[in-house]
CSV table of C-alpha atoms in Angstrom, one decimal:
chain,number,residue,atom,x,y,z
V,2,UNK,CA,-43.2,-53.9,-21.9
V,3,UNK,CA,-41.7,-50.3,-22.9
V,4,UNK,CA,-38.6,-49.3,-21.2
V,5,UNK,CA,-36.7,-45.8,-22.0
V,6,UNK,CA,-33.9,-47.9,-23.9
V,7,UNK,CA,-36.4,-49.9,-25.9
V,8,UNK,CA,-38.0,-46.7,-27.3
V,9,UNK,CA,-34.7,-44.8,-27.5
V,10,UNK,CA,-33.4,-47.8,-29.7
V,11,UNK,CA,-36.8,-48.7,-31.5
V,12,UNK,CA,-36.7,-52.2,-30.1
V,13,UNK,CA,-39.6,-54.8,-30.6
V,14,UNK,CA,-38.4,-56.8,-27.6
V,15,UNK,CA,-36.2,-56.0,-24.7
V,16,UNK,CA,-33.4,-58.2,-25.9
V,17,UNK,CA,-29.9,-57.6,-27.0
V,18,UNK,CA,-28.0,-60.6,-29.1
V,19,UNK,CA,-24.6,-60.3,-26.9
V,20,UNK,CA,-21.4,-59.4,-29.0
V,21,UNK,CA,-19.2,-62.7,-28.9
V,22,UNK,CA,-16.0,-62.0,-30.4
V,23,UNK,CA,-14.1,-64.5,-32.6
V,24,UNK,CA,-16.4,-65.3,-35.0
V,25,UNK,CA,-19.4,-66.1,-33.1
V,26,UNK,CA,-21.5,-63.0,-34.3
V,27,UNK,CA,-21.6,-63.3,-38.1
V,28,UNK,CA,-23.1,-60.6,-40.5
V,29,UNK,CA,-26.1,-62.9,-40.6
V,30,UNK,CA,-26.6,-63.2,-36.9
V,31,UNK,CA,-26.5,-59.6,-36.0
V,32,UNK,CA,-28.8,-58.9,-38.9
V,33,UNK,CA,-31.3,-61.4,-38.2
V,34,UNK,CA,-31.6,-60.1,-34.6
V,35,UNK,CA,-32.0,-56.9,-35.6
V,36,UNK,CA,-34.7,-57.9,-38.1
V,37,UNK,CA,-36.4,-60.0,-35.6
V,38,UNK,CA,-36.6,-56.7,-33.4
V,39,UNK,CA,-33.9,-57.4,-31.0
V,40,UNK,CA,-30.3,-55.4,-31.1
V,41,UNK,CA,-28.0,-57.4,-32.9
V,42,UNK,CA,-24.5,-57.2,-31.7
V,43,UNK,CA,-21.2,-57.4,-33.4
V,44,UNK,CA,-18.4,-58.7,-31.5
V,45,UNK,CA,-15.6,-56.9,-33.3
V,46,UNK,CA,-12.8,-57.0,-30.9
V,47,UNK,CA,-10.5,-59.4,-33.1
V,48,UNK,CA,-11.5,-57.6,-36.3
V,49,UNK,CA,-9.4,-55.1,-38.3
V,50,UNK,CA,-10.6,-51.7,-39.0
V,51,UNK,CA,-11.3,-52.8,-42.5
V,52,UNK,CA,-13.2,-55.7,-41.4
V,53,UNK,CA,-15.3,-53.6,-39.2
V,54,UNK,CA,-16.4,-51.4,-41.9
V,55,UNK,CA,-16.9,-54.3,-44.2
V,56,UNK,CA,-19.2,-56.0,-41.6
V,57,UNK,CA,-21.1,-52.9,-41.0
V,58,UNK,CA,-22.0,-52.3,-44.4
V,59,UNK,CA,-22.9,-55.9,-44.9
V,60,UNK,CA,-25.5,-55.7,-41.9
V,61,UNK,CA,-27.1,-52.6,-43.4
V,62,UNK,CA,-27.4,-54.2,-46.9
V,63,UNK,CA,-29.6,-56.7,-45.0
V,64,UNK,CA,-31.7,-54.7,-42.3
V,65,UNK,CA,-32.2,-50.8,-41.8
V,66,UNK,CA,-32.6,-51.9,-38.0
V,67,UNK,CA,-30.1,-50.7,-35.4
V,68,UNK,CA,-27.3,-52.8,-34.1
V,69,UNK,CA,-24.2,-52.6,-32.1
V,70,UNK,CA,-20.5,-52.8,-32.4
V,71,UNK,CA,-18.5,-54.0,-29.5
V,72,UNK,CA,-14.8,-53.6,-28.7
V,73,UNK,CA,-12.5,-54.3,-25.7
V,74,UNK,CA,-11.3,-51.4,-23.9
V,75,UNK,CA,-7.7,-51.1,-23.0
V,76,UNK,CA,-6.2,-53.4,-20.6
V,77,UNK,CA,-3.1,-52.8,-18.5
V,78,UNK,CA,-0.3,-55.0,-19.7
V,79,UNK,CA,0.8,-57.6,-16.9
V,80,UNK,CA,4.1,-59.1,-16.7
V,81,UNK,CA,4.4,-62.8,-16.8
V,82,UNK,CA,5.4,-64.3,-13.7
V,83,UNK,CA,5.2,-68.3,-14.3
V,84,UNK,CA,7.6,-70.8,-16.0
V,85,UNK,CA,6.8,-70.1,-19.8
V,86,UNK,CA,9.0,-73.1,-20.9
V,87,UNK,CA,6.1,-75.3,-19.0
V,88,UNK,CA,3.4,-73.6,-21.0
V,89,UNK,CA,5.4,-73.8,-24.1
V,90,UNK,CA,5.8,-77.6,-23.5
V,91,UNK,CA,1.9,-78.0,-22.9
V,92,UNK,CA,1.1,-76.3,-26.1
V,93,UNK,CA,3.9,-78.4,-27.9
V,94,UNK,CA,1.9,-81.5,-27.1
V,95,UNK,CA,-1.2,-80.2,-28.2
V,96,UNK,CA,0.3,-78.8,-31.4
V,97,UNK,CA,1.7,-82.2,-32.3
V,98,UNK,CA,-1.5,-83.7,-32.0
V,99,UNK,CA,-3.3,-81.4,-34.3
V,100,UNK,CA,-0.3,-81.5,-36.9
V,101,UNK,CA,0.7,-78.2,-36.2
V,102,UNK,CA,4.2,-76.5,-36.3
V,103,UNK,CA,5.9,-76.0,-32.8
V,104,UNK,CA,4.5,-73.3,-31.0
V,105,UNK,CA,6.9,-70.0,-30.3
V,106,UNK,CA,6.6,-67.5,-27.4
V,107,UNK,CA,4.4,-64.6,-28.5
V,108,UNK,CA,6.1,-61.3,-28.8
V,109,UNK,CA,4.7,-57.9,-27.8
V,110,UNK,CA,1.1,-57.6,-29.0
V,111,UNK,CA,-0.2,-54.4,-31.1
V,112,UNK,CA,-3.0,-52.3,-29.4
V,113,UNK,CA,-5.9,-52.9,-32.1
V,114,UNK,CA,-8.1,-50.3,-30.5
V,115,UNK,CA,-7.3,-47.0,-32.1
V,116,UNK,CA,-7.6,-48.3,-35.5
V,117,UNK,CA,-11.0,-50.4,-34.5
V,118,UNK,CA,-12.3,-46.9,-32.8
V,119,UNK,CA,-11.9,-45.0,-36.0
V,120,UNK,CA,-13.4,-47.7,-38.1
V,121,UNK,CA,-16.4,-47.8,-35.7
V,122,UNK,CA,-16.8,-44.2,-35.6
V,123,UNK,CA,-17.1,-44.1,-39.4
V,124,UNK,CA,-19.3,-46.8,-39.5
V,125,UNK,CA,-21.7,-45.0,-37.2
V,126,UNK,CA,-23.6,-48.0,-35.6
V,127,UNK,CA,-26.8,-47.1,-33.2
V,128,UNK,CA,-24.5,-48.6,-30.4
V,129,UNK,CA,-20.9,-48.8,-29.4
V,130,UNK,CA,-20.5,-51.0,-26.5
V,131,UNK,CA,-17.3,-52.1,-24.7
V,132,UNK,CA,-16.1,-54.5,-22.3
V,133,UNK,CA,-13.1,-54.8,-19.9
V,134,UNK,CA,-12.8,-51.2,-18.9
V,135,UNK,CA,-13.5,-47.6,-19.7
V,136,UNK,CA,-12.9,-45.8,-23.1
V,137,UNK,CA,-11.4,-42.6,-23.4
V,138,UNK,CA,-13.5,-39.2,-22.5
V,139,UNK,CA,-12.8,-38.0,-25.8
V,140,UNK,CA,-14.1,-41.2,-27.8
V,141,UNK,CA,-17.2,-40.8,-25.5
V,142,UNK,CA,-17.5,-37.5,-26.6
V,143,UNK,CA,-17.2,-38.2,-30.3
V,144,UNK,CA,-19.9,-40.9,-30.0
V,145,UNK,CA,-22.3,-38.4,-28.2
V,146,UNK,CA,-21.7,-35.8,-31.2
V,147,UNK,CA,-22.4,-38.6,-34.1
V,148,UNK,CA,-25.4,-40.0,-32.0
V,149,UNK,CA,-23.9,-43.2,-31.2
V,150,UNK,CA,-25.1,-44.7,-27.8
V,151,UNK,CA,-22.4,-46.0,-25.6
V,152,UNK,CA,-22.9,-49.0,-23.2
V,153,UNK,CA,-20.3,-50.1,-21.1
V,154,UNK,CA,-20.0,-53.2,-18.8
V,155,UNK,CA,-19.7,-53.6,-15.2
V,156,UNK,CA,-19.5,-56.8,-12.8
V,157,UNK,CA,-19.8,-54.7,-9.7
V,158,UNK,CA,-22.0,-51.7,-8.6
V,159,UNK,CA,-18.7,-49.6,-8.2
V,160,UNK,CA,-17.8,-50.4,-12.0
V,161,UNK,CA,-21.1,-49.3,-12.9
V,162,UNK,CA,-21.1,-46.0,-11.3
V,163,UNK,CA,-17.6,-45.1,-12.5
V,164,UNK,CA,-18.8,-45.9,-16.2
V,165,UNK,CA,-21.9,-43.5,-15.4
V,166,UNK,CA,-19.5,-40.9,-14.0
V,167,UNK,CA,-17.5,-41.4,-17.6
V,168,UNK,CA,-20.7,-40.5,-19.5
V,169,UNK,CA,-22.1,-44.0,-21.2
V,170,UNK,CA,-25.6,-43.9,-22.1
V,171,UNK,CA,-26.4,-47.6,-20.3
V,172,UNK,CA,-24.4,-50.1,-18.5
V,173,UNK,CA,-24.4,-54.0,-18.9
V,174,UNK,CA,-24.7,-55.5,-15.3
V,175,UNK,CA,-22.5,-58.9,-16.3
V,176,UNK,CA,-23.4,-61.6,-13.6
V,177,UNK,CA,-21.2,-64.5,-12.7
V,178,UNK,CA,-23.1,-66.9,-14.7
V,179,UNK,CA,-22.3,-65.3,-18.0
V,180,UNK,CA,-20.4,-67.0,-20.7
V,181,UNK,CA,-17.1,-65.7,-22.1
V,182,UNK,CA,-14.7,-63.1,-20.6
V,183,UNK,CA,-15.1,-61.3,-17.5
V,184,UNK,CA,-15.4,-57.6,-17.6
V,185,UNK,CA,-14.2,-56.9,-14.3
V,186,UNK,CA,-11.7,-53.9,-14.4
V,187,UNK,CA,-11.4,-52.1,-10.9
V,188,UNK,CA,-11.3,-55.0,-8.3
V,189,UNK,CA,-10.2,-58.6,-8.3
V,190,UNK,CA,-11.8,-61.1,-10.5
V,191,UNK,CA,-12.2,-63.3,-7.5
V,192,UNK,CA,-14.1,-60.9,-5.7
V,193,UNK,CA,-16.1,-59.4,-8.6
V,194,UNK,CA,-18.0,-62.7,-9.4
V,195,UNK,CA,-21.6,-61.5,-8.1
V,196,UNK,CA,-24.7,-63.1,-9.4
V,197,UNK,CA,-27.2,-61.5,-11.8
V,198,UNK,CA,-29.9,-61.8,-9.5
V,199,UNK,CA,-28.2,-59.8,-6.9
V,200,UNK,CA,-26.2,-57.5,-9.1
V,201,UNK,CA,-28.7,-56.1,-11.3
V,202,UNK,CA,-31.1,-54.5,-8.8
V,203,UNK,CA,-28.3,-53.1,-6.8
V,204,UNK,CA,-26.5,-51.5,-9.9
V,205,UNK,CA,-30.4,-50.2,-11.0
V,206,UNK,CA,-30.5,-48.5,-7.6
V,207,UNK,CA,-26.9,-47.2,-7.8
V,208,UNK,CA,-26.9,-45.6,-11.3
V,209,UNK,CA,-29.6,-43.4,-12.9
V,210,UNK,CA,-28.8,-44.8,-16.6
V,211,UNK,CA,-30.4,-47.7,-18.0
V,212,UNK,CA,-29.2,-51.3,-16.8
V,213,UNK,CA,-29.1,-54.3,-19.3
V,214,UNK,CA,-29.0,-57.5,-17.3
V,215,UNK,CA,-26.5,-60.3,-18.6
V,216,UNK,CA,-25.6,-63.7,-17.3
V,217,UNK,CA,-27.5,-66.7,-17.2
V,218,UNK,CA,-30.4,-65.5,-19.1
V,219,UNK,CA,-31.6,-68.4,-21.4
V,220,UNK,CA,-35.6,-68.2,-21.9
V,221,UNK,CA,-38.6,-65.6,-21.4
V,222,UNK,CA,-38.4,-66.5,-17.7
V,223,UNK,CA,-34.8,-65.1,-17.5
V,224,UNK,CA,-36.0,-61.8,-19.3
V,225,UNK,CA,-39.3,-61.4,-17.2
V,226,UNK,CA,-37.2,-61.6,-14.1
V,227,UNK,CA,-34.5,-59.3,-15.5
V,228,UNK,CA,-37.1,-56.8,-16.1
V,229,UNK,CA,-38.5,-57.2,-12.6
V,230,UNK,CA,-35.2,-56.6,-11.1
V,231,UNK,CA,-34.9,-53.2,-12.8
V,232,UNK,CA,-33.3,-53.6,-15.8
V,233,UNK,CA,-34.3,-52.1,-19.2
V,234,UNK,CA,-33.2,-55.1,-21.5
V,235,UNK,CA,-31.6,-58.4,-21.1
V,236,UNK,CA,-28.4,-59.4,-22.9
V,237,UNK,CA,-28.2,-62.9,-24.2
V,238,UNK,CA,-25.1,-64.7,-25.3
V,239,UNK,CA,-25.3,-68.6,-24.9
V,240,UNK,CA,-29.1,-68.8,-26.2
V,241,UNK,CA,-27.8,-67.3,-29.9
V,242,UNK,CA,-24.7,-69.6,-29.9
V,243,UNK,CA,-26.7,-72.6,-31.2
V,244,UNK,CA,-28.6,-70.5,-33.6
V,245,UNK,CA,-28.3,-71.4,-37.5
V,246,UNK,CA,-26.6,-68.0,-38.1
V,247,UNK,CA,-23.9,-68.4,-35.4
V,248,UNK,CA,-20.5,-68.9,-36.7
V,249,UNK,CA,-19.2,-71.3,-34.3
V,250,UNK,CA,-18.7,-74.8,-35.5
V,251,UNK,CA,-21.3,-77.5,-35.4
V,252,UNK,CA,-19.4,-79.6,-32.7
V,253,UNK,CA,-19.2,-76.5,-30.4
V,254,UNK,CA,-23.1,-76.0,-31.0
V,255,UNK,CA,-23.7,-79.8,-30.3
V,256,UNK,CA,-21.8,-79.5,-26.9
V,257,UNK,CA,-24.0,-76.8,-25.4
V,258,UNK,CA,-27.5,-78.4,-24.8
V,259,UNK,CA,-25.7,-81.9,-24.0
V,260,UNK,CA,-23.6,-80.0,-21.1
V,261,UNK,CA,-24.4,-79.7,-17.5
V,262,UNK,CA,-24.1,-76.6,-15.5
V,263,UNK,CA,-21.4,-78.0,-12.9
V,264,UNK,CA,-19.3,-78.3,-16.1
V,265,UNK,CA,-19.2,-74.5,-16.4
V,266,UNK,CA,-16.0,-73.1,-15.2
V,267,UNK,CA,-14.1,-69.9,-15.2
V,268,UNK,CA,-10.3,-70.2,-16.3
V,269,UNK,CA,-7.7,-68.2,-17.6
V,270,UNK,CA,-6.3,-71.0,-19.9
V,271,UNK,CA,-7.2,-69.9,-23.5
V,272,UNK,CA,-6.7,-66.1,-23.4
V,273,UNK,CA,-5.0,-65.3,-19.8
V,274,UNK,CA,-8.0,-63.3,-18.8
V,275,UNK,CA,-10.8,-65.2,-16.8
V,276,UNK,CA,-13.4,-66.4,-18.9
V,277,UNK,CA,-16.2,-69.0,-18.3
V,278,UNK,CA,-16.6,-72.0,-20.7
V,279,UNK,CA,-17.3,-75.6,-20.7
V,280,UNK,CA,-14.6,-77.5,-19.2
V,281,UNK,CA,-12.5,-79.7,-21.8
V,282,UNK,CA,-8.9,-81.3,-21.9
V,283,UNK,CA,-6.8,-78.3,-22.6
V,284,UNK,CA,-8.7,-76.5,-20.0
V,285,UNK,CA,-8.0,-78.9,-17.3
V,286,UNK,CA,-4.5,-79.2,-18.5
V,287,UNK,CA,-3.5,-75.6,-18.5
V,288,UNK,CA,-5.7,-75.0,-15.1
V,289,UNK,CA,-3.2,-77.6,-13.7
V,290,UNK,CA,-0.3,-75.3,-14.2
V,291,UNK,CA,-2.3,-72.2,-13.8
V,292,UNK,CA,0.6,-70.2,-12.6
V,293,UNK,CA,2.4,-70.8,-15.7
V,294,UNK,CA,-0.5,-69.1,-18.0
V,295,UNK,CA,0.8,-66.1,-19.7
V,296,UNK,CA,-1.1,-62.9,-19.2
V,297,UNK,CA,-3.9,-61.6,-21.5
V,298,UNK,CA,-3.2,-60.8,-24.6
V,299,UNK,CA,0.0,-63.1,-24.8
V,300,UNK,CA,-1.8,-66.4,-23.9
V,301,UNK,CA,-4.7,-65.5,-26.4
V,302,UNK,CA,-2.0,-65.3,-28.9
V,303,UNK,CA,-0.2,-68.5,-28.1
V,304,UNK,CA,-3.3,-70.3,-28.2
V,305,UNK,CA,-4.8,-69.0,-31.3
V,306,UNK,CA,-3.4,-71.5,-33.7
V,307,UNK,CA,-4.6,-74.8,-31.8
V,308,UNK,CA,-8.1,-73.0,-31.3
V,309,UNK,CA,-8.1,-72.2,-35.0
V,310,UNK,CA,-7.0,-75.8,-35.9
V,311,UNK,CA,-9.5,-77.3,-33.6
V,312,UNK,CA,-12.4,-75.1,-34.8
V,313,UNK,CA,-11.8,-76.3,-38.7
V,314,UNK,CA,-11.5,-80.0,-37.5
V,315,UNK,CA,-14.3,-79.9,-34.8
V,316,UNK,CA,-12.0,-80.8,-32.3
V,317,UNK,CA,-13.6,-79.7,-28.9
V,318,UNK,CA,-11.1,-80.8,-26.6
V,319,UNK,CA,-8.8,-77.9,-27.8
V,320,UNK,CA,-11.7,-75.2,-28.5
V,321,UNK,CA,-12.4,-72.2,-25.7
V,322,UNK,CA,-16.1,-73.6,-25.4
V,323,UNK,CA,-17.4,-70.1,-24.0
V,324,UNK,CA,-20.9,-70.4,-22.3
V,325,UNK,CA,-22.8,-69.6,-19.3
V,326,UNK,CA,-24.3,-71.7,-16.8
V,327,UNK,CA,-27.5,-71.7,-18.7
V,328,UNK,CA,-25.9,-73.5,-21.7
V,329,UNK,CA,-28.0,-76.7,-21.2
V,330,UNK,CA,-31.3,-74.9,-21.8
V,331,UNK,CA,-30.0,-74.1,-25.5
V,332,UNK,CA,-31.7,-75.1,-28.4
V,333,UNK,CA,-31.0,-75.6,-32.1
V,334,UNK,CA,-33.2,-73.0,-34.3
V,335,UNK,CA,-33.0,-70.0,-36.3
V,336,UNK,CA,-32.4,-66.6,-34.9
V,337,UNK,CA,-35.9,-65.5,-35.8
V,338,UNK,CA,-37.5,-68.6,-34.2
V,339,UNK,CA,-35.5,-68.2,-31.0
V,340,UNK,CA,-36.9,-64.4,-30.6
V,341,UNK,CA,-40.3,-65.0,-31.3
V,342,UNK,CA,-40.0,-67.8,-28.9
V,343,UNK,CA,-38.7,-65.5,-26.2
V,344,UNK,CA,-41.3,-63.1,-26.8
V,345,UNK,CA,-43.8,-65.3,-26.1
V,346,UNK,CA,-42.1,-66.9,-23.2
V,347,UNK,CA,-41.6,-63.3,-21.9
V,348,UNK,CA,-45.4,-62.4,-22.1
V,349,UNK,CA,-46.5,-65.8,-20.4
V,350,UNK,CA,-44.0,-65.1,-17.4
V,351,UNK,CA,-45.0,-61.7,-17.0
V,352,UNK,CA,-48.7,-62.8,-17.1
V,353,UNK,CA,-48.0,-65.6,-14.4
V,354,UNK,CA,-46.3,-63.1,-12.2
V,355,UNK,CA,-49.0,-60.3,-12.4
């Protein structure tokens, strides 16, 4: 099952635990994934530089295996075009239900990336992965100097080719089934919703760097399929959300295996940027006035107090229940048990195919 990227990263299994920002990827989850022979990934897009360095140190205290730190690439600021008052009125209704103060229209958001990048370079993880676009050439050059592998994220063949031209070491091919934020950065989101089964082999044929399959992969059957399609590794997020070490609430974890695939939708309701999750009350209400949703990252800032309160109280009607279309296949287990099971299932699937 050896592939160039497995050998380069000295992994035991062709698995990346996906970087899920917002508290899902705890120190415990990342370190346990890496200890079990996969590549653990810290979703650090919402962390300060100090928090990134502290988390990296804590992971290293638990394991000497390689891990990744993931950040969001710069996103062009969009102007708000809808009726902000209508969105504030909707938020006021939810704030009142949660006992929160009246919401305030968010002001300009500071760009956290420069501080995050400097902290990541000081931490020197094995991998710096990123989504939403491209990183500056100078950053990629510094990573090469420090021996940090870089992995970009693409939703189309053209995006993968651009990332290869930029000099990344590998590319994630993110299929339409994937949970969480879409990483589209060249074309419209609507025209970049290509399924994993179609996207991965096209990207593998179009670039010379290793390809990582992402989207809808929940078990060993999916991993074996990804490898057969030309991927070096499979990146899995939703499968790890229900592990004991994941940082999401128990209420959120309970929703995933009980859900149905048809409940999975792409929405801008929570952050202003298209992302896939399980439909709930706030998603439906916000999508009903979709034209008034603020652009990213303003909508993300506006909904943060509501989402934080929902996480503490276990109110799934106000949480961003990010998950892929394979969520009904999720199981409650430890990270170590999950990876052991995935290894057995992958080998069984490859044996059946051969």
